[in-house]
Tab-separated table of C-alpha atoms in Angstrom:
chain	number	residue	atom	x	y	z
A	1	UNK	CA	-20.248	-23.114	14.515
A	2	UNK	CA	-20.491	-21.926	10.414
A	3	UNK	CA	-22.569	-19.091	9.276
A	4	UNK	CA	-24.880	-19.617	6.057
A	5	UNK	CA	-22.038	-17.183	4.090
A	6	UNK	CA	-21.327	-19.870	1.861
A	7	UNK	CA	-25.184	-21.168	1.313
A	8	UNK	CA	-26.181	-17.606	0.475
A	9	UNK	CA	-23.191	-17.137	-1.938
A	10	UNK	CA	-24.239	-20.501	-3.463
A	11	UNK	CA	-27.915	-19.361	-3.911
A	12	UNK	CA	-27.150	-16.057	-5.494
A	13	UNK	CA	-24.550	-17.251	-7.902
A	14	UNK	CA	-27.378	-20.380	-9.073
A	15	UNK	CA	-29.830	-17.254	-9.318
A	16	UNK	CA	-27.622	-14.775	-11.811
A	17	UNK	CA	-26.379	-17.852	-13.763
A	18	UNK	CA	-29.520	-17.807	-16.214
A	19	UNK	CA	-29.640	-13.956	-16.682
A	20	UNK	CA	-26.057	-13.781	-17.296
A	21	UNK	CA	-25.888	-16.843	-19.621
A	22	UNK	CA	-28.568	-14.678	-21.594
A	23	UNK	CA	-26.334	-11.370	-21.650
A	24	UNK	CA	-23.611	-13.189	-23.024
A	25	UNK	CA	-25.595	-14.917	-26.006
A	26	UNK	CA	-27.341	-11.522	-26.530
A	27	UNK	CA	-23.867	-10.140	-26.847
A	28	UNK	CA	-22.345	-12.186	-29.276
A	29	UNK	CA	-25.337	-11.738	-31.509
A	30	UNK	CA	-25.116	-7.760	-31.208
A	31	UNK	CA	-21.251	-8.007	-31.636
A	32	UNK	CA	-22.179	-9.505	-34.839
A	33	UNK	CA	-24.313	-6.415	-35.871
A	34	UNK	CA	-21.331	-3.947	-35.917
A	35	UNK	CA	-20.387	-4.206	-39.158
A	36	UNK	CA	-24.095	-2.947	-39.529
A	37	UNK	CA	-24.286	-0.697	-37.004
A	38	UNK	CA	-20.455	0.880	-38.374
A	39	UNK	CA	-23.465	1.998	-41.610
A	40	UNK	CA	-26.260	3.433	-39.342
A	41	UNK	CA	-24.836	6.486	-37.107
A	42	UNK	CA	-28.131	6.457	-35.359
A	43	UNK	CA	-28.403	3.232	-33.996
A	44	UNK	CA	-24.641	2.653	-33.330
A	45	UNK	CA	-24.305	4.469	-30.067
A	46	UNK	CA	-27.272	2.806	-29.032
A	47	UNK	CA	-26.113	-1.140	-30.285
A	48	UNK	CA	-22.819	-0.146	-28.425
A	49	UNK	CA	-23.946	0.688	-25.318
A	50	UNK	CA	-26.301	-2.233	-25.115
A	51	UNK	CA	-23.286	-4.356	-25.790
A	52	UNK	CA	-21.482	-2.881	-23.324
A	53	UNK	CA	-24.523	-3.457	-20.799
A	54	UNK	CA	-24.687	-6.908	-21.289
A	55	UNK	CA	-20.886	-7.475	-20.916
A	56	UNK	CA	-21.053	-5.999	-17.657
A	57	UNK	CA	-24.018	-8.748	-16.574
A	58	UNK	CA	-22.447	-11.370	-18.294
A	59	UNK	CA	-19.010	-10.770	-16.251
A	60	UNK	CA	-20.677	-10.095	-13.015
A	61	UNK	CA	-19.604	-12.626	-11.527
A	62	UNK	CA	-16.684	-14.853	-9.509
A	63	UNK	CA	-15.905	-18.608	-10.478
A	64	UNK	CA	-13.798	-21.684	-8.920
A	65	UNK	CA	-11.611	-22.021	-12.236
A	66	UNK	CA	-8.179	-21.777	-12.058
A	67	UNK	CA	-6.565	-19.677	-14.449
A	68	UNK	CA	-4.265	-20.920	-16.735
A	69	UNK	CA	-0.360	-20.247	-16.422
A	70	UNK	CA	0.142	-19.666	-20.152
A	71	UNK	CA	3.546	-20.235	-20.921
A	72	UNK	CA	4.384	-21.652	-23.261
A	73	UNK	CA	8.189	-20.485	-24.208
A	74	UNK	CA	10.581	-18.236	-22.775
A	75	UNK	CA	14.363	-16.669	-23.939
A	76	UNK	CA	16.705	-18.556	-22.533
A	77	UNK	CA	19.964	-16.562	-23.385
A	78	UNK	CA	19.579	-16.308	-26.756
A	79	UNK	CA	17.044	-18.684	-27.856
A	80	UNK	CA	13.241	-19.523	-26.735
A	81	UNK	CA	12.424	-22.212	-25.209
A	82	UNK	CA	9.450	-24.586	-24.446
A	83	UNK	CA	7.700	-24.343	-21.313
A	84	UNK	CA	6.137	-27.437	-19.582
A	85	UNK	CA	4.219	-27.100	-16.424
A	86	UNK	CA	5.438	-30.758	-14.775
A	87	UNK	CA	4.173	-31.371	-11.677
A	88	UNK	CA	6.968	-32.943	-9.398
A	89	UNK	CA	5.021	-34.291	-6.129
A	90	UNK	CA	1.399	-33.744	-5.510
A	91	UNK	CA	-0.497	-33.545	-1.772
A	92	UNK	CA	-4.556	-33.105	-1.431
A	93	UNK	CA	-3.788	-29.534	-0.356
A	94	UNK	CA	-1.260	-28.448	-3.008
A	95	UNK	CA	1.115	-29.627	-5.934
A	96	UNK	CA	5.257	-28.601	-6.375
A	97	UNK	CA	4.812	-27.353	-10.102
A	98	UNK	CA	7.806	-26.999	-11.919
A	99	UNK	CA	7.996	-24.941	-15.289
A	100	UNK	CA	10.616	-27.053	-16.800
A	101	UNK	CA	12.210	-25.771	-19.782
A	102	UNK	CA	13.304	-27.626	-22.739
A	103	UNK	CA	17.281	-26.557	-22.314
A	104	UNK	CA	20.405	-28.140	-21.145
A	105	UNK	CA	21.687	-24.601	-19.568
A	106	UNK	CA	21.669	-25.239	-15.509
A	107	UNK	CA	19.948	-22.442	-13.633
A	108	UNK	CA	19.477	-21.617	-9.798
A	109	UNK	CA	16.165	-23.323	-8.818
A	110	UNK	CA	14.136	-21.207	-6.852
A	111	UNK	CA	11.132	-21.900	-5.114
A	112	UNK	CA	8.331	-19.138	-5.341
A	113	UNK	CA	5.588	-19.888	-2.164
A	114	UNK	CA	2.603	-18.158	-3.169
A	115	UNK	CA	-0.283	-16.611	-1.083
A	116	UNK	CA	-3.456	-18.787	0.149
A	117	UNK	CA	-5.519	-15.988	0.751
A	118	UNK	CA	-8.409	-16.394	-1.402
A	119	UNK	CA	-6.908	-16.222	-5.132
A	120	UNK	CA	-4.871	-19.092	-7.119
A	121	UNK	CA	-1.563	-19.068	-7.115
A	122	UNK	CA	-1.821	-17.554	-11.320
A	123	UNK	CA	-2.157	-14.413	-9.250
A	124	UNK	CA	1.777	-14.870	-8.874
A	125	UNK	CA	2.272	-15.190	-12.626
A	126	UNK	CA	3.800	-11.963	-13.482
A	127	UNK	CA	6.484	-12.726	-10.224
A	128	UNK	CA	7.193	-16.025	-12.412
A	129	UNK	CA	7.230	-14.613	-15.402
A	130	UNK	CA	10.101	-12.660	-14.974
A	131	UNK	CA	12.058	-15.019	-12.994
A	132	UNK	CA	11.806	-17.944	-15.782
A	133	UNK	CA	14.456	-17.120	-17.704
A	134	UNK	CA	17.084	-17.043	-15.755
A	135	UNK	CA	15.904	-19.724	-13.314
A	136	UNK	CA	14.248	-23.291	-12.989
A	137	UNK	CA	11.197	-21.811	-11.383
A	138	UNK	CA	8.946	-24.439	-8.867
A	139	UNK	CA	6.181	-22.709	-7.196
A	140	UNK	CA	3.478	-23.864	-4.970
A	141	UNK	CA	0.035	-24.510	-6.259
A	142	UNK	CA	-2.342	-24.595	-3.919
A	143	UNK	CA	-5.792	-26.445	-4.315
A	144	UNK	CA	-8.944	-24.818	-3.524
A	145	UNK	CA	-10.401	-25.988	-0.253
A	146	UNK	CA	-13.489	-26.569	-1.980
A	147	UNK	CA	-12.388	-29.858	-3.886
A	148	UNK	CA	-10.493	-31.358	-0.865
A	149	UNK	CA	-12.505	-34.291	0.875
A	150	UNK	CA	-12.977	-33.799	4.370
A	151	UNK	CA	-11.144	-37.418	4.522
A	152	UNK	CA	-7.754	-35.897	3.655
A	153	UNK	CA	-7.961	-34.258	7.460
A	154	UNK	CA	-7.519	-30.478	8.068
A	155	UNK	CA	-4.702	-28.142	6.751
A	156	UNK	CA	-3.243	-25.394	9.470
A	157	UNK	CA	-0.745	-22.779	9.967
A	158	UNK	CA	1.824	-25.646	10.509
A	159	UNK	CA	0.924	-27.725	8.071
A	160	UNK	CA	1.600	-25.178	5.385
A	161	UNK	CA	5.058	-24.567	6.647
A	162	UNK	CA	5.512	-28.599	6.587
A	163	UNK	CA	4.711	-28.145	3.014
A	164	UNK	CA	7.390	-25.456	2.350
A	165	UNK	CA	9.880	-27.605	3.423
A	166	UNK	CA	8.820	-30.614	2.153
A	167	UNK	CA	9.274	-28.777	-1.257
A	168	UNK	CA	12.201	-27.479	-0.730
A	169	UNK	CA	13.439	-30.760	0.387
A	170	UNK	CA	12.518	-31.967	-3.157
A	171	UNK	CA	14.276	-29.197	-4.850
A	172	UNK	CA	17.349	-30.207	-3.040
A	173	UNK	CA	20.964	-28.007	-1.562
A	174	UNK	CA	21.627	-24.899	-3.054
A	175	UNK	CA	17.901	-23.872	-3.812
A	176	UNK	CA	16.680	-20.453	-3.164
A	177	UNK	CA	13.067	-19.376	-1.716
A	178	UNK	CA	10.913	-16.505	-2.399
A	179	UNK	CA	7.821	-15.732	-0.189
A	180	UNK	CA	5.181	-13.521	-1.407
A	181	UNK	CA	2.792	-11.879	0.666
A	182	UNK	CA	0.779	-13.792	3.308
A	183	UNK	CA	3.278	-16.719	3.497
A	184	UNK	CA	6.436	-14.857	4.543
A	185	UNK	CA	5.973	-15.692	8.528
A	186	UNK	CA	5.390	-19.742	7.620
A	187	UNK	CA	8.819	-19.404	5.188
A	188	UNK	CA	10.591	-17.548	7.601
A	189	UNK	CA	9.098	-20.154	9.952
A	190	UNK	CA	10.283	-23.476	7.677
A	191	UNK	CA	13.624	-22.029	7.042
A	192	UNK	CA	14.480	-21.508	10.895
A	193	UNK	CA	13.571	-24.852	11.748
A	194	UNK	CA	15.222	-26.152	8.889
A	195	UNK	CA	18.376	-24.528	9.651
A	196	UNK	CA	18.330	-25.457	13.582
A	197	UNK	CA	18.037	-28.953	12.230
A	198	UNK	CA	21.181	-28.742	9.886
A	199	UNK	CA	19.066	-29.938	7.442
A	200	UNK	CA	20.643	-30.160	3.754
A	201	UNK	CA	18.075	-28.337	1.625
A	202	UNK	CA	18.190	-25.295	3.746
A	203	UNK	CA	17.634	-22.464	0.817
A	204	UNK	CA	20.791	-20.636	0.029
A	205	UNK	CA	18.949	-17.023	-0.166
A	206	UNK	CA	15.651	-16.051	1.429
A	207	UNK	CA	13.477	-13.190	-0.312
A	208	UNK	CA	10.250	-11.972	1.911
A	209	UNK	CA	7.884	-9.762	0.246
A	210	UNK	CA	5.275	-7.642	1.338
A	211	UNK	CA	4.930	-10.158	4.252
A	212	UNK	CA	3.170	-9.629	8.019
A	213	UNK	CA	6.365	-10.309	9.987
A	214	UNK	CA	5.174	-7.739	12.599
A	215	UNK	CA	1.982	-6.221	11.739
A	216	UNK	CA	2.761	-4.136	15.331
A	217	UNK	CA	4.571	-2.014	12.803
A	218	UNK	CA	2.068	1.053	11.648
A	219	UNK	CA	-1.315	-1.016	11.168
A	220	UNK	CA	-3.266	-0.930	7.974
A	221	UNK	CA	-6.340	-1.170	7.947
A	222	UNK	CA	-6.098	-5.378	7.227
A	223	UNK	CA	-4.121	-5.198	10.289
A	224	UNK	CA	-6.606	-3.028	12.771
A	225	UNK	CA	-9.484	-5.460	11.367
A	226	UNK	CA	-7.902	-8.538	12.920
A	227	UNK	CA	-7.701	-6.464	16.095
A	228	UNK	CA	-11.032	-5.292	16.177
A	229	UNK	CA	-12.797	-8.231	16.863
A	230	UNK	CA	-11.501	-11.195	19.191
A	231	UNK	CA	-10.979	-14.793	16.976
A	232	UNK	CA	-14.283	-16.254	18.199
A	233	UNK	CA	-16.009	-13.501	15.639
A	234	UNK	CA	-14.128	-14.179	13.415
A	235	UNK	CA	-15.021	-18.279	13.410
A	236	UNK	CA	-18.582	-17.450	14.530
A	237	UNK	CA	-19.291	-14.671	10.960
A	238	UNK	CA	-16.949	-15.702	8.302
A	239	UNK	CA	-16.401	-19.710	8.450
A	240	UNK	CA	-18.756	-21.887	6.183
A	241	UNK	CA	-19.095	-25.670	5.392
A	242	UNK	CA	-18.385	-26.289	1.470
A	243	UNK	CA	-22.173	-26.961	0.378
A	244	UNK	CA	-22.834	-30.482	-1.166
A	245	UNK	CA	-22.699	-30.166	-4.852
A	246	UNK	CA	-18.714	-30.105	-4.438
A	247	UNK	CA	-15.910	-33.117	-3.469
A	248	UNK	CA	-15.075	-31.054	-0.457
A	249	UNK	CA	-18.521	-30.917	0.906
A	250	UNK	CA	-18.673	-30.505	4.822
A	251	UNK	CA	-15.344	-29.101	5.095
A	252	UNK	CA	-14.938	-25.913	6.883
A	253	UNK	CA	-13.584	-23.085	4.710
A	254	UNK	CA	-13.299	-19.489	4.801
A	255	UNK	CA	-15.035	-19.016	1.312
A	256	UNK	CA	-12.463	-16.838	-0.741
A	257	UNK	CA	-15.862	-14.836	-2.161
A	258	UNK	CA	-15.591	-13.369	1.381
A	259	UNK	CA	-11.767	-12.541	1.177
A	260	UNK	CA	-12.452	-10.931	-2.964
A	261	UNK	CA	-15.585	-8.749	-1.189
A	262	UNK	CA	-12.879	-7.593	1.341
A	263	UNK	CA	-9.705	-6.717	-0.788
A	264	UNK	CA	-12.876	-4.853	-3.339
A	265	UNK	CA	-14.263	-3.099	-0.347
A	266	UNK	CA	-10.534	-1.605	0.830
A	267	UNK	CA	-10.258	-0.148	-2.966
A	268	UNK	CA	-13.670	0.262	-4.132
A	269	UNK	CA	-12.892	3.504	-5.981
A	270	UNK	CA	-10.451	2.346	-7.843
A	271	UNK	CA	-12.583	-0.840	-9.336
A	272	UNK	CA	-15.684	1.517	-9.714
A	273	UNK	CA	-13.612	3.615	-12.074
A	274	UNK	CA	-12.288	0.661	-14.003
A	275	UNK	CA	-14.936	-0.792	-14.744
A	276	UNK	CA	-16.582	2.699	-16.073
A	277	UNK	CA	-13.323	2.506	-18.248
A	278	UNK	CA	-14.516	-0.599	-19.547
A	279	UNK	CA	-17.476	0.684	-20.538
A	280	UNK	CA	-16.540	3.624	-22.153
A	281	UNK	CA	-13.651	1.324	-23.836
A	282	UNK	CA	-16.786	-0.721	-25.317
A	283	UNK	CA	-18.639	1.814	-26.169
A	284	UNK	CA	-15.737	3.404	-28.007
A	285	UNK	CA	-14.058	-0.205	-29.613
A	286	UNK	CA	-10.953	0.203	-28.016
A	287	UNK	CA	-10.718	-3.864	-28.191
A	288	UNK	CA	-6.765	-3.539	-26.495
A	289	UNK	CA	-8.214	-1.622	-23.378
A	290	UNK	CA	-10.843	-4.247	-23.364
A	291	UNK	CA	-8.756	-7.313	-23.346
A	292	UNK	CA	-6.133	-6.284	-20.355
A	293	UNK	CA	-9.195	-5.483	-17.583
A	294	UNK	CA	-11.157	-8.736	-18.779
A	295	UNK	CA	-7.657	-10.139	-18.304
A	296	UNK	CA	-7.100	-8.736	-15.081
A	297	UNK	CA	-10.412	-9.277	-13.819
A	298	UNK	CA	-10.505	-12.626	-14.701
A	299	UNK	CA	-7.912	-13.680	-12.622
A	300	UNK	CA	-9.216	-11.001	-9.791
A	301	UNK	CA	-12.790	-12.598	-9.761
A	302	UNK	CA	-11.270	-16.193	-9.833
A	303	UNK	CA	-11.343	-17.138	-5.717
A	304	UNK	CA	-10.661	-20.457	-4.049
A	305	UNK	CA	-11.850	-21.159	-0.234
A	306	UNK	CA	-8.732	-21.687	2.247
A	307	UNK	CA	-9.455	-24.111	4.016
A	308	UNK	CA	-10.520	-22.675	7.940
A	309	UNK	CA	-7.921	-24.343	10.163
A	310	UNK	CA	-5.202	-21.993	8.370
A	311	UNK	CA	-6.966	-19.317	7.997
A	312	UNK	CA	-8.389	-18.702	11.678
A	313	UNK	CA	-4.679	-19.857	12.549
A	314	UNK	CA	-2.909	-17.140	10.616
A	315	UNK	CA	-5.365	-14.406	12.222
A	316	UNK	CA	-5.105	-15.825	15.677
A	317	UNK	CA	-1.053	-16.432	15.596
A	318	UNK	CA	0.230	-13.722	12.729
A	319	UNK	CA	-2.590	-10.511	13.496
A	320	UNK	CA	-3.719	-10.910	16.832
A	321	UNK	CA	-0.889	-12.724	19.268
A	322	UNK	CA	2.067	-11.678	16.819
A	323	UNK	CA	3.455	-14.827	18.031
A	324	UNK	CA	7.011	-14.197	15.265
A	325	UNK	CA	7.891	-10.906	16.635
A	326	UNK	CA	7.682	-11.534	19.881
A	327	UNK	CA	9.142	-15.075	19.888
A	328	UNK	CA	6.318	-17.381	20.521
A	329	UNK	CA	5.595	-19.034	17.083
A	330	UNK	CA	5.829	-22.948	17.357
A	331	UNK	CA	6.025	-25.724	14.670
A	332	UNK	CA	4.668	-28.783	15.830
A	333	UNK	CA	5.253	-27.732	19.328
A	334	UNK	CA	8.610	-26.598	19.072
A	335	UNK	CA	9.634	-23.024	19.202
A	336	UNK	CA	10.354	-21.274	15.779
A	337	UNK	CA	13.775	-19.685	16.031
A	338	UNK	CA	15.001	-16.999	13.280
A	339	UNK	CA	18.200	-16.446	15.048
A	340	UNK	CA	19.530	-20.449	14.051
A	341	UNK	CA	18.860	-18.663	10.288
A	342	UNK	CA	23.026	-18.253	10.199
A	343	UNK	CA	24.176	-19.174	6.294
A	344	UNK	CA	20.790	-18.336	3.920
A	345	UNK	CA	21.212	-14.924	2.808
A	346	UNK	CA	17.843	-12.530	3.287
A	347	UNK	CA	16.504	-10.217	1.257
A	348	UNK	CA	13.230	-8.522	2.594
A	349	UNK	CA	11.432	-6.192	-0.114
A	350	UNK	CA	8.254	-3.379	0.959
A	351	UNK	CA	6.595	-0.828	-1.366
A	352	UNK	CA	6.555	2.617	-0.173
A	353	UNK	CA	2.539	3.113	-1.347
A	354	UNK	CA	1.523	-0.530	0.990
A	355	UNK	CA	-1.345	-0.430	1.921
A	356	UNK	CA	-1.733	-4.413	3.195
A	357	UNK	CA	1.424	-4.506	4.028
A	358	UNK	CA	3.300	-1.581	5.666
A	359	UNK	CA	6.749	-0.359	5.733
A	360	UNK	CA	8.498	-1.762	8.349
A	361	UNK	CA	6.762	-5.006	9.255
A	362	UNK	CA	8.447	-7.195	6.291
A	363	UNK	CA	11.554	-5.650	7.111
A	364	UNK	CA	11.377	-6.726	10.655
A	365	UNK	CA	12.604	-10.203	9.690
A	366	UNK	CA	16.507	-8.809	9.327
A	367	UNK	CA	15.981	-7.789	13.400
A	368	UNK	CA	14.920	-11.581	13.947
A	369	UNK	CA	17.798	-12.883	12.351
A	370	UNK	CA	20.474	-11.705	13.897
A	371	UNK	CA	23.009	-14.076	13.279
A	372	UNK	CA	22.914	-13.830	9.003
A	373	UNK	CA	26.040	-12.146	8.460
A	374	UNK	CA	25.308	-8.531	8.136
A	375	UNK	CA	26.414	-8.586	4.496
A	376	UNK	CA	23.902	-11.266	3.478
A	377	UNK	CA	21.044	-9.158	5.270
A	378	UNK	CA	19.710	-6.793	2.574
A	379	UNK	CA	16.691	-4.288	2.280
A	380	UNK	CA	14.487	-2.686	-0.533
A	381	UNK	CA	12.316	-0.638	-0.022
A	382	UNK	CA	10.597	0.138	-3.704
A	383	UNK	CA	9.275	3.736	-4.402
A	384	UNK	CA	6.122	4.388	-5.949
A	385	UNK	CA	4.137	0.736	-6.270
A	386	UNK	CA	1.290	-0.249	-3.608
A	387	UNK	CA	1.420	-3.871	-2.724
A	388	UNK	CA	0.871	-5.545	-6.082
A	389	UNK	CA	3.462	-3.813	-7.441
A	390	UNK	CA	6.214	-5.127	-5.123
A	391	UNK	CA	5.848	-8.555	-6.889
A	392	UNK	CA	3.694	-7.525	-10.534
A	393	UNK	CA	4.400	-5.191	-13.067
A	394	UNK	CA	7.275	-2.864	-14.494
A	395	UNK	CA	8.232	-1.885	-10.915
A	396	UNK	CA	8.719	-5.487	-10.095
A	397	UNK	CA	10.478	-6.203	-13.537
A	398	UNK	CA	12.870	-3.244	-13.947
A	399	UNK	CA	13.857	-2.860	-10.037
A	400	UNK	CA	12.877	-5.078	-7.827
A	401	UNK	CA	14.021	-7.843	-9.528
A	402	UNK	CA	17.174	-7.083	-10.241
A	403	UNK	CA	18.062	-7.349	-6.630
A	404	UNK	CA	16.302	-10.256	-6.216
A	405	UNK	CA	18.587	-11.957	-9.341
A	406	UNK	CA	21.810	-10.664	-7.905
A	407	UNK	CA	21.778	-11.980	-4.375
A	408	UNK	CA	20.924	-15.772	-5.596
A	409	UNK	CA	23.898	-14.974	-8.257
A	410	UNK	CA	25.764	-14.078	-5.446
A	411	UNK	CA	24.718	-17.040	-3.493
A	412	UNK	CA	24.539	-19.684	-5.813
């Protein structure tokens, strides 16, 4: 049975649009008037702080867009490079996108699975960012639930690990895989059946970050929430049918407006006080400041629905049952077993300031695979970055990634 979550949404989203169509015209016609208002000290503080008024109405708001990856070239040794996003095979739920680079050198190819969990996989640009130059960098691009017919059938826990190694069938033996976030358990999942089947495009190395392979380990408060309630709620409050307007009408989706109101909610302080920032950076012309949180929040405010088989799945099998841990997970019927993991070398990476994912339940996965050699089963635990920062930012650039380069050097 759906709730009217996604009707409602819809409603108050057609509502704003004419207000905030009008802040943004009235906006551009008062950014106009600074050069004026720079001659009138009276009027000034008053121009800027309407300005910065109708910004904040004229941003209020989340959209369906996909953000753009942006690149366009990269230093390859001592050179740049053009970047081509090439899109290398294509399913109704998500595409293999390569970012092929115009160069001759050979690279590791590595395989970066990114989150469905309510943003596009952009949010994953500063992970790929800093992996491009020194690899041929695939990643998975999911499509929003919204614009899938209800013809191309439903899309589960399982069938996103088929599509893991599906891809990493494409990108062939000697590949590497990195997991971030919410798909570690389904990687973890596609490389132990890949490697009880012998199969040839078994990944060489393994990284798992900030995943929920045991969320047993010291609950956060994402973790005690999937508790709390038992997984009929859970279908009863948050799943929605994709309203008319759109190709994926009828289709049962956990609307990722739902998933943004409850990552805001968890860190409310912290978005109240950037956005006063904002202001205050309008008010002042500080036109840097300006452009990284519109930059930020762009990408932040930009949701796509998951579609509700996978995500009522993930809750019932990854949050509640804890089938990994505890050795129940199946794929397609057949059990999931870590321990046939024996020649892809893991690397499982946690930030000490988590609060998503906790210490201790990404680094779980080295227990379940007992049979990687002990010397190809690595740990990092990164001090002083919260759960973006494991995978975004200088943290991510300057330390964690550094260990992520020199295990696939190592292993390639």
């Amino acid at each position: 049975m759906s709730s009217m979550i996604y009707q409602l949404w819809q409603a108050q989203q057609d509502f704003q649009f004419p207000f905030r169509m009008f802040a943004e015209s009235a906006g551009r016609v008062l950014k106009e008037m600074e050069p004026v208002a720079a001659a009138m000290p009276l009027a000034a503080p008053f121009i800027r702080r309407t300005s910065a008024a109708l910004d904040f109405v004229a941003n209020a708001r989340t959209t369906h867009t996909r953000p753009g990856y942006d690149f366009t070239t990269v230093r390859v040794g001592n050179r740049e490079v053009e970047v081509t996003e090439e899109p290398v095979l294509e399913t109704p739920f998500g595409t293999l996108l390569r970012f092929a680079k115009d160069t001759s050198v050979q690279q590791p190819r590595v395989l970066v699975v990114a989150p469905m969990s309510g943003h596009f996989s952009t949010l994953l640009r500063g992970t790929v960012e800093v992996l491009l130059p020194d690899h041929d960098v695939y990643i998975t691009d999911w499509t929003n639930a919204r614009d899938v017919p209800v013809s191309a059938g439903e899309f589960g826990f399982d069938d996103f690990t088929a599509h893991v190694i599906r891809f990493l069938e494409v990108l062939g033996p000697g590949s590497h895989v990195v997991a971030v976030c919410q798909p570690v358990p389904a990687t973890l999942a596609a490389v132990s059946v890949m490697s009880e089947d012998r199969n040839r495009a078994t990944p060489a190395t393994m990284t798992l970050m900030a995943g929920p392979v045991d969320t047993r380990i010291s609950p956060t408060q994402v973790n005690e929430l999937a508790q709390s309630k038992p997984i009929e709620w859970f279908e009863r409050n948050l799943i929605d049918k994709v309203p008319m307007r759109y190709a994926g009408a009828g289709r049962e989706v956990y609307p990722g407006a739902v998933q943004l109101q409850a990552f805001m909610s968890m860190n409310l302080q912290r978005h109240v006080r950037a956005h006063r920032n904002q202001f205050a950076n309008i008010v002042a012309g500080n036109t840097e400041a300006q452009a990284a949180h519109r930059r930020f929040y762009d990408e932040y405010f930009a949701v796509m629905d998951l579609p509700a088989e996978y995500f009522i799945q993930t809750v019932k099998r990854i949050f509640q049952d804890h089938d990994l841990p505890r050795g129940e997970l199946t794929y397609r019927g057949r059990p999931v077993r870590p321990e046939a993991i024996r020649r892809t070398a893991l690397l499982a990476v946690e930030g000490e300031r988590d609060d998503i994912c906790a210490i201790g339940q990404t680094m779980a996965a080295l227990d379940l695979c007992p049979n990687i050699p002990l010397a190809k089963r690595q740990y990092h635990l990164q001090t002083g970055v919260g759960h973006y920062g494991v995978f975004a930012g200088k943290r991510w650039a300057n330390e964690v990634y550094p260990k992520v380069r020199a295990m696939i050097e190592a292993n390639s």
